[in-house]
PDB file of C-alpha atoms in Angstrom:
ATOM      1  CA  UNK A1480       3.660  -3.606  21.837  1.00  0.00           C
ATOM      2  CA  UNK A1481       4.559  -4.152  18.076  1.00  0.00           C
ATOM      3  CA  UNK A1482       6.428  -2.154  15.587  1.00  0.00           C
ATOM      4  CA  UNK A1483       3.654  -2.351  12.842  1.00  0.00           C
ATOM      5  CA  UNK A1484       4.090  -0.853   9.141  1.00  0.00           C
ATOM      6  CA  UNK A1485       1.166  -0.130   7.330  1.00  0.00           C
ATOM      7  CA  UNK A1486       0.931  -0.298   3.529  1.00  0.00           C
ATOM      8  CA  UNK A1487      -2.504   1.219   1.864  1.00  0.00           C
ATOM      9  CA  UNK A1488      -3.124   1.103  -1.477  1.00  0.00           C
ATOM     10  CA  UNK A1489      -5.883  -0.124  -4.449  1.00  0.00           C
ATOM     11  CA  UNK A1490      -3.725  -3.286  -4.985  1.00  0.00           C
ATOM     12  CA  UNK A1491      -5.298  -3.500  -8.149  1.00  0.00           C
ATOM     13  CA  UNK A1492      -3.514  -5.898  -8.490  1.00  0.00           C
ATOM     14  CA  UNK A1493      -0.632  -6.299  -5.917  1.00  0.00           C
ATOM     15  CA  UNK A1494       2.747  -7.126  -7.288  1.00  0.00           C
ATOM     16  CA  UNK A1495       6.438  -7.571  -6.357  1.00  0.00           C
ATOM     17  CA  UNK A1496       7.273  -3.961  -6.182  1.00  0.00           C
ATOM     18  CA  UNK A1497       4.686  -3.830  -3.151  1.00  0.00           C
ATOM     19  CA  UNK A1498       6.151  -6.748  -1.684  1.00  0.00           C
ATOM     20  CA  UNK A1499       9.678  -5.471  -1.689  1.00  0.00           C
ATOM     21  CA  UNK A1500       8.519  -2.035  -0.666  1.00  0.00           C
ATOM     22  CA  UNK A1501       7.213  -3.745   2.514  1.00  0.00           C
ATOM     23  CA  UNK A1502      10.009  -5.974   3.105  1.00  0.00           C
ATOM     24  CA  UNK A1503      12.410  -3.152   3.026  1.00  0.00           C
ATOM     25  CA  UNK A1504      10.462  -0.975   5.464  1.00  0.00           C
ATOM     26  CA  UNK A1505      10.345  -4.242   7.859  1.00  0.00           C
ATOM     27  CA  UNK A1506      14.006  -4.939   7.657  1.00  0.00           C
ATOM     28  CA  UNK A1507      15.440  -1.177   7.849  1.00  0.00           C
ATOM     29  CA  UNK A1508      13.127   0.377  10.302  1.00  0.00           C
ATOM     30  CA  UNK A1509      13.168  -2.720  12.433  1.00  0.00           C
ATOM     31  CA  UNK A1510       9.321  -3.422  12.322  1.00  0.00           C
ATOM     32  CA  UNK A1511       8.063  -6.682  13.481  1.00  0.00           C
ATOM     33  CA  UNK A1512       5.379  -7.005  10.489  1.00  0.00           C
ATOM     34  CA  UNK A1513       3.790  -4.988   7.553  1.00  0.00           C
ATOM     35  CA  UNK A1514       0.422  -4.952   7.049  1.00  0.00           C
ATOM     36  CA  UNK A1515      -1.085  -4.454   3.515  1.00  0.00           C
ATOM     37  CA  UNK A1516      -4.452  -2.577   3.757  1.00  0.00           C
ATOM     38  CA  UNK A1517      -6.361  -2.691   0.530  1.00  0.00           C
ATOM     39  CA  UNK A1518      -8.857   0.343   0.359  1.00  0.00           C
ATOM     40  CA  UNK A1519     -12.608  -0.364  -0.480  1.00  0.00           C
ATOM     41  CA  UNK A1520     -12.404   3.075  -2.640  1.00  0.00           C
ATOM     42  CA  UNK A1521      -9.384   5.508  -2.405  1.00  0.00           C
ATOM     43  CA  UNK A1522     -10.576   9.244  -1.817  1.00  0.00           C
ATOM     44  CA  UNK A1523      -8.501  10.860  -4.595  1.00  0.00           C
ATOM     45  CA  UNK A1524      -8.817   8.805  -7.670  1.00  0.00           C
ATOM     46  CA  UNK A1525     -11.120   6.435  -9.317  1.00  0.00           C
ATOM     47  CA  UNK A1526     -10.330   2.570 -10.008  1.00  0.00           C
ATOM     48  CA  UNK A1527     -10.258   1.120 -12.855  1.00  0.00           C
ATOM     49  CA  UNK A1528     -10.733  -2.222 -14.252  1.00  0.00           C
ATOM     50  CA  UNK A1529     -11.579  -3.409 -10.684  1.00  0.00           C
ATOM     51  CA  UNK A1530     -12.453  -6.806  -9.913  1.00  0.00           C
ATOM     52  CA  UNK A1531     -13.826  -5.421  -6.841  1.00  0.00           C
ATOM     53  CA  UNK A1532     -12.691  -4.763  -3.060  1.00  0.00           C
ATOM     54  CA  UNK A1533     -13.195  -8.391  -1.928  1.00  0.00           C
ATOM     55  CA  UNK A1534     -11.287 -10.224  -4.706  1.00  0.00           C
ATOM     56  CA  UNK A1535      -8.478  -7.410  -4.155  1.00  0.00           C
ATOM     57  CA  UNK A1536      -8.256  -8.549  -0.635  1.00  0.00           C
ATOM     58  CA  UNK A1537      -7.878 -12.017  -1.280  1.00  0.00           C
ATOM     59  CA  UNK A1538      -5.290 -11.089  -4.202  1.00  0.00           C
ATOM     60  CA  UNK A1539      -3.281  -9.616  -1.128  1.00  0.00           C
ATOM     61  CA  UNK A1540      -3.562 -12.489   1.039  1.00  0.00           C
ATOM     62  CA  UNK A1541      -2.409 -14.485  -1.855  1.00  0.00           C
ATOM     63  CA  UNK A1542       0.367 -12.494  -2.380  1.00  0.00           C
ATOM     64  CA  UNK A1543       1.526 -12.477   1.237  1.00  0.00           C
ATOM     65  CA  UNK A1544       0.930 -15.912   2.238  1.00  0.00           C
ATOM     66  CA  UNK A1545       4.537 -17.505   2.080  1.00  0.00           C
ATOM     67  CA  UNK A1546       5.738 -14.330   4.390  1.00  0.00           C
ATOM     68  CA  UNK A1547       5.208 -14.376   7.789  1.00  0.00           C
ATOM     69  CA  UNK A1548       6.384 -10.842   8.120  1.00  0.00           C
ATOM     70  CA  UNK A1549       3.815  -9.854   6.075  1.00  0.00           C
ATOM     71  CA  UNK A1550       0.132  -9.522   7.077  1.00  0.00           C
ATOM     72  CA  UNK A1551      -3.177  -8.138   5.614  1.00  0.00           C
ATOM     73  CA  UNK A1552      -5.806  -6.021   7.171  1.00  0.00           C
ATOM     74  CA  UNK A1553      -9.738  -6.142   5.824  1.00  0.00           C
ATOM     75  CA  UNK A1554     -10.425  -3.080   8.188  1.00  0.00           C
ATOM     76  CA  UNK A1555     -11.054  -0.417   5.212  1.00  0.00           C
ATOM     77  CA  UNK A1556     -12.638  -3.043   2.792  1.00  0.00           C
ATOM     78  CA  UNK A1557     -15.178  -3.965   5.743  1.00  0.00           C
ATOM     79  CA  UNK A1558     -15.650  -0.474   6.631  1.00  0.00           C
ATOM     80  CA  UNK A1559     -16.564   0.520   3.349  1.00  0.00           C
ATOM     81  CA  UNK A1560     -16.613   3.902   1.493  1.00  0.00           C
ATOM     82  CA  UNK A1561     -13.687   6.286   0.979  1.00  0.00           C
ATOM     83  CA  UNK A1562     -10.557   5.382   2.786  1.00  0.00           C
ATOM     84  CA  UNK A1563      -8.751   8.022   4.880  1.00  0.00           C
ATOM     85  CA  UNK A1564      -5.771   7.485   6.704  1.00  0.00           C
ATOM     86  CA  UNK A1565      -6.230   9.605   9.925  1.00  0.00           C
ATOM     87  CA  UNK A1566      -9.732   7.185  10.527  1.00  0.00           C
ATOM     88  CA  UNK A1567      -7.546   4.024   9.681  1.00  0.00           C
ATOM     89  CA  UNK A1568      -5.261   5.104  12.120  1.00  0.00           C
ATOM     90  CA  UNK A1569      -7.460   5.758  14.633  1.00  0.00           C
ATOM     91  CA  UNK A1570      -9.609   2.489  14.340  1.00  0.00           C
ATOM     92  CA  UNK A1571      -5.678   0.900  14.564  1.00  0.00           C
ATOM     93  CA  UNK A1572      -4.823   2.723  17.623  1.00  0.00           C
ATOM     94  CA  UNK A1573      -8.206   2.045  19.168  1.00  0.00           C
ATOM     95  CA  UNK A1574      -7.903  -1.747  18.636  1.00  0.00           C
ATOM     96  CA  UNK A1575      -4.301  -1.681  19.867  1.00  0.00           C
ATOM     97  CA  UNK A1576      -3.218   1.206  21.782  1.00  0.00           C
ATOM     98  CA  UNK A1577       0.146  -0.586  22.536  1.00  0.00           C
ATOM     99  CA  UNK A1578       1.637  -0.965  19.303  1.00  0.00           C
ATOM    100  CA  UNK A1579       3.816   1.957  17.496  1.00  0.00           C
ATOM    101  CA  UNK A1580       2.646   2.321  14.106  1.00  0.00           C
ATOM    102  CA  UNK A1581       4.496   3.390  10.802  1.00  0.00           C
ATOM    103  CA  UNK A1582       2.292   4.307   7.467  1.00  0.00           C
ATOM    104  CA  UNK A1583       4.599   3.535   4.606  1.00  0.00           C
ATOM    105  CA  UNK A1584       3.832   6.078   1.544  1.00  0.00           C
ATOM    106  CA  UNK A1585       6.493   6.903  -1.525  1.00  0.00           C
ATOM    107  CA  UNK A1586       7.772  10.286  -1.765  1.00  0.00           C
ATOM    108  CA  UNK A1587       5.184  11.546  -4.240  1.00  0.00           C
ATOM    109  CA  UNK A1588       2.480  10.687  -1.409  1.00  0.00           C
ATOM    110  CA  UNK A1589       4.563  12.078   1.282  1.00  0.00           C
ATOM    111  CA  UNK A1590       4.967  15.397  -0.409  1.00  0.00           C
ATOM    112  CA  UNK A1591       0.725  15.551  -0.724  1.00  0.00           C
ATOM    113  CA  UNK A1592       0.489  14.843   2.926  1.00  0.00           C
ATOM    114  CA  UNK A1593      -0.531  18.677   3.763  1.00  0.00           C
ATOM    115  CA  UNK A1594      -3.491  18.012   1.796  1.00  0.00           C
ATOM    116  CA  UNK A1595      -5.030  15.008   3.403  1.00  0.00           C
ATOM    117  CA  UNK A1596      -7.487  15.182   5.566  1.00  0.00           C
ATOM    118  CA  UNK A1597      -5.921  15.950   9.326  1.00  0.00           C
ATOM    119  CA  UNK A1598      -2.717  15.971   8.349  1.00  0.00           C
ATOM    120  CA  UNK A1599      -1.210  16.761  11.730  1.00  0.00           C
ATOM    121  CA  UNK A1600      -3.513  14.037  13.458  1.00  0.00           C
ATOM    122  CA  UNK A1601      -1.906  11.418  11.067  1.00  0.00           C
ATOM    123  CA  UNK A1602       1.559  12.318  12.179  1.00  0.00           C
ATOM    124  CA  UNK A1603       0.370  11.883  15.810  1.00  0.00           C
ATOM    125  CA  UNK A1604      -0.983   8.393  15.128  1.00  0.00           C
ATOM    126  CA  UNK A1605       1.974   7.114  12.929  1.00  0.00           C
ATOM    127  CA  UNK A1606       5.164   7.833  12.010  1.00  0.00           C
ATOM    128  CA  UNK A1607       5.462   8.395   8.267  1.00  0.00           C
ATOM    129  CA  UNK A1608       7.788   6.058   6.573  1.00  0.00           C
ATOM    130  CA  UNK A1609       8.699   7.149   3.414  1.00  0.00           C
ATOM    131  CA  UNK A1610      10.273   5.283   0.562  1.00  0.00           C
ATOM    132  CA  UNK A1611      12.845   7.403  -1.150  1.00  0.00           C
ATOM    133  CA  UNK A1612      12.679   6.961  -4.852  1.00  0.00           C
ATOM    134  CA  UNK A1613      14.539   8.921  -7.817  1.00  0.00           C
ATOM    135  CA  UNK A1614      13.351  12.164  -8.498  1.00  0.00           C
ATOM    136  CA  UNK A1615      12.439  13.221  -5.297  1.00  0.00           C
ATOM    137  CA  UNK A1616      15.083  13.990  -2.541  1.00  0.00           C
ATOM    138  CA  UNK A1617      14.600  13.674   1.135  1.00  0.00           C
ATOM    139  CA  UNK A1618      14.960  17.630   1.326  1.00  0.00           C
ATOM    140  CA  UNK A1619      11.717  17.804  -1.123  1.00  0.00           C
ATOM    141  CA  UNK A1620       9.871  15.905   1.254  1.00  0.00           C
ATOM    142  CA  UNK A1621      11.014  17.749   4.519  1.00  0.00           C
ATOM    143  CA  UNK A1622      10.534  21.064   2.874  1.00  0.00           C
ATOM    144  CA  UNK A1623       6.662  20.205   1.811  1.00  0.00           C
ATOM    145  CA  UNK A1624       5.884  19.132   5.056  1.00  0.00           C
ATOM    146  CA  UNK A1625       7.830  21.424   7.342  1.00  0.00           C
ATOM    147  CA  UNK A1626       4.667  23.372   8.355  1.00  0.00           C
ATOM    148  CA  UNK A1627       3.060  20.505  10.039  1.00  0.00           C
ATOM    149  CA  UNK A1628       3.156  20.010  13.702  1.00  0.00           C
ATOM    150  CA  UNK A1629       5.630  16.718  14.555  1.00  0.00           C
ATOM    151  CA  UNK A1630       6.760  16.599  10.828  1.00  0.00           C
ATOM    152  CA  UNK A1631      10.935  16.698  12.427  1.00  0.00           C
ATOM    153  CA  UNK A1632      10.034  13.946  14.445  1.00  0.00           C
ATOM    154  CA  UNK A1633       7.818  11.764  12.835  1.00  0.00           C
ATOM    155  CA  UNK A1634       8.896  11.343   8.896  1.00  0.00           C
ATOM    156  CA  UNK A1635      11.462   8.651   8.520  1.00  0.00           C
ATOM    157  CA  UNK A1636      12.993   7.552   5.394  1.00  0.00           C
ATOM    158  CA  UNK A1637      14.151   3.891   3.965  1.00  0.00           C
ATOM    159  CA  UNK A1638      15.446   2.809   0.540  1.00  0.00           C
ATOM    160  CA  UNK A1639      14.040   0.762  -1.541  1.00  0.00           C
ATOM    161  CA  UNK A1640      15.166  -0.682  -5.030  1.00  0.00           C
ATOM    162  CA  UNK A1641      14.309   0.793  -8.167  1.00  0.00           C
ATOM    163  CA  UNK A1642      11.626  -1.174  -9.983  1.00  0.00           C
ATOM    164  CA  UNK A1643       9.538   0.526 -13.000  1.00  0.00           C
ATOM    165  CA  UNK A1644       6.733  -1.695 -11.998  1.00  0.00           C
ATOM    166  CA  UNK A1645       3.358  -0.594 -11.627  1.00  0.00           C
ATOM    167  CA  UNK A1646      -0.706  -1.933 -10.999  1.00  0.00           C
ATOM    168  CA  UNK A1647      -1.560   0.142 -14.195  1.00  0.00           C
ATOM    169  CA  UNK A1648       1.394  -1.617 -16.279  1.00  0.00           C
ATOM    170  CA  UNK A1649       0.307  -4.571 -15.216  1.00  0.00           C
ATOM    171  CA  UNK A1650      -3.380  -4.162 -16.191  1.00  0.00           C
ATOM    172  CA  UNK A1651      -2.173  -3.215 -19.512  1.00  0.00           C
ATOM    173  CA  UNK A1652      -0.296  -6.228 -19.802  1.00  0.00           C
ATOM    174  CA  UNK A1653      -3.063  -8.540 -19.144  1.00  0.00           C
ATOM    175  CA  UNK A1654      -5.315  -6.674 -21.144  1.00  0.00           C
ATOM    176  CA  UNK A1655      -2.945  -7.259 -23.928  1.00  0.00           C
ATOM    177  CA  UNK A1656      -3.083 -10.927 -23.147  1.00  0.00           C
ATOM    178  CA  UNK A1657       0.733 -10.525 -22.488  1.00  0.00           C
ATOM    179  CA  UNK A1658       2.180 -12.493 -19.483  1.00  0.00           C
ATOM    180  CA  UNK A1659       2.847 -11.034 -15.759  1.00  0.00           C
ATOM    181  CA  UNK A1660       4.676 -14.019 -14.557  1.00  0.00           C
ATOM    182  CA  UNK A1661       7.523 -12.990 -12.067  1.00  0.00           C
ATOM    183  CA  UNK A1662       6.020  -9.546 -11.444  1.00  0.00           C
ATOM    184  CA  UNK A1663       3.440 -10.866  -9.542  1.00  0.00           C
ATOM    185  CA  UNK A1664       3.506 -13.638  -6.760  1.00  0.00           C
ATOM    186  CA  UNK A1665       2.676 -16.898  -8.262  1.00  0.00           C
ATOM    187  CA  UNK A1666      -0.457 -17.684  -6.430  1.00  0.00           C
ATOM    188  CA  UNK A1667      -1.709 -13.709  -7.729  1.00  0.00           C
ATOM    189  CA  UNK A1668      -1.026 -14.952 -11.255  1.00  0.00           C
ATOM    190  CA  UNK A1669      -3.025 -17.976 -10.768  1.00  0.00           C
ATOM    191  CA  UNK A1670      -5.797 -16.231  -9.423  1.00  0.00           C
ATOM    192  CA  UNK A1671      -5.970 -13.801 -12.181  1.00  0.00           C
ATOM    193  CA  UNK A1672      -5.706 -16.568 -14.887  1.00  0.00           C
ATOM    194  CA  UNK A1673      -8.225 -18.159 -13.368  1.00  0.00           C
ATOM    195  CA  UNK A1674     -11.111 -15.628 -13.039  1.00  0.00           C
ATOM    196  CA  UNK A1675     -10.039 -13.725 -16.314  1.00  0.00           C
ATOM    197  CA  UNK A1676      -9.288 -10.729 -14.373  1.00  0.00           C
ATOM    198  CA  UNK A1677      -8.047  -7.588 -16.313  1.00  0.00           C
ATOM    199  CA  UNK A1678      -8.273  -9.317 -19.396  1.00  0.00           C
ATOM    200  CA  UNK A1679     -10.592  -7.919 -22.265  1.00  0.00           C
ATOM    201  CA  UNK A1680     -11.858 -10.935 -23.470  1.00  0.00           C
ATOM    202  CA  UNK A1681     -12.043 -12.629 -19.746  1.00  0.00           C
ATOM    203  CA  UNK A1682     -12.014 -16.798 -20.261  1.00  0.00           C
ATOM    204  CA  UNK A1683     -15.290 -18.542 -20.158  1.00  0.00           C
ATOM    205  CA  UNK A1684     -16.846 -18.780 -16.999  1.00  0.00           C
ATOM    206  CA  UNK A1685     -14.663 -16.052 -15.798  1.00  0.00           C
TER     207      UNK A1685
END
């Protein structure tokens, strides 16, 4: 049996904040490893400036290559279509029923859990690992999910260093021709640079 964290997202592109969140969850929750799982299509938002799911998957693989505690899953990319957490967790349960799953989210996403597809099914399949962030308290989250069966036992919290960093900020910097050095892993920066991703005027052949 393995204690496995799952960090889903668009990862457009993956950045240091994602890795810090994953590493913090692994350390504080005693997880064997954390899996980054890029979506094919997120169900609740539009992906802008998207190099495509296969490229985002490759960027994630490059991002975690130097950390044996982090892995990448192509499950949602290969399945195609909108990505719903409960369906992903069921697929993981079917593949490895012996594993203990922890689904990693930020406080804002945790508060929206009651609006997800089959939220009680999510809690039956995984513990919700909530990254604490400034502006949203533990009680805020617990109050919002209190009506869901299993919430009291299946919601846990961990600390993440504050980082004002987002994929949308990085896309904006790249579109403006600015550097993202030290904001993304070096291998991710090289791939973005070589392919001209997120640039308003991509490099020739990019």
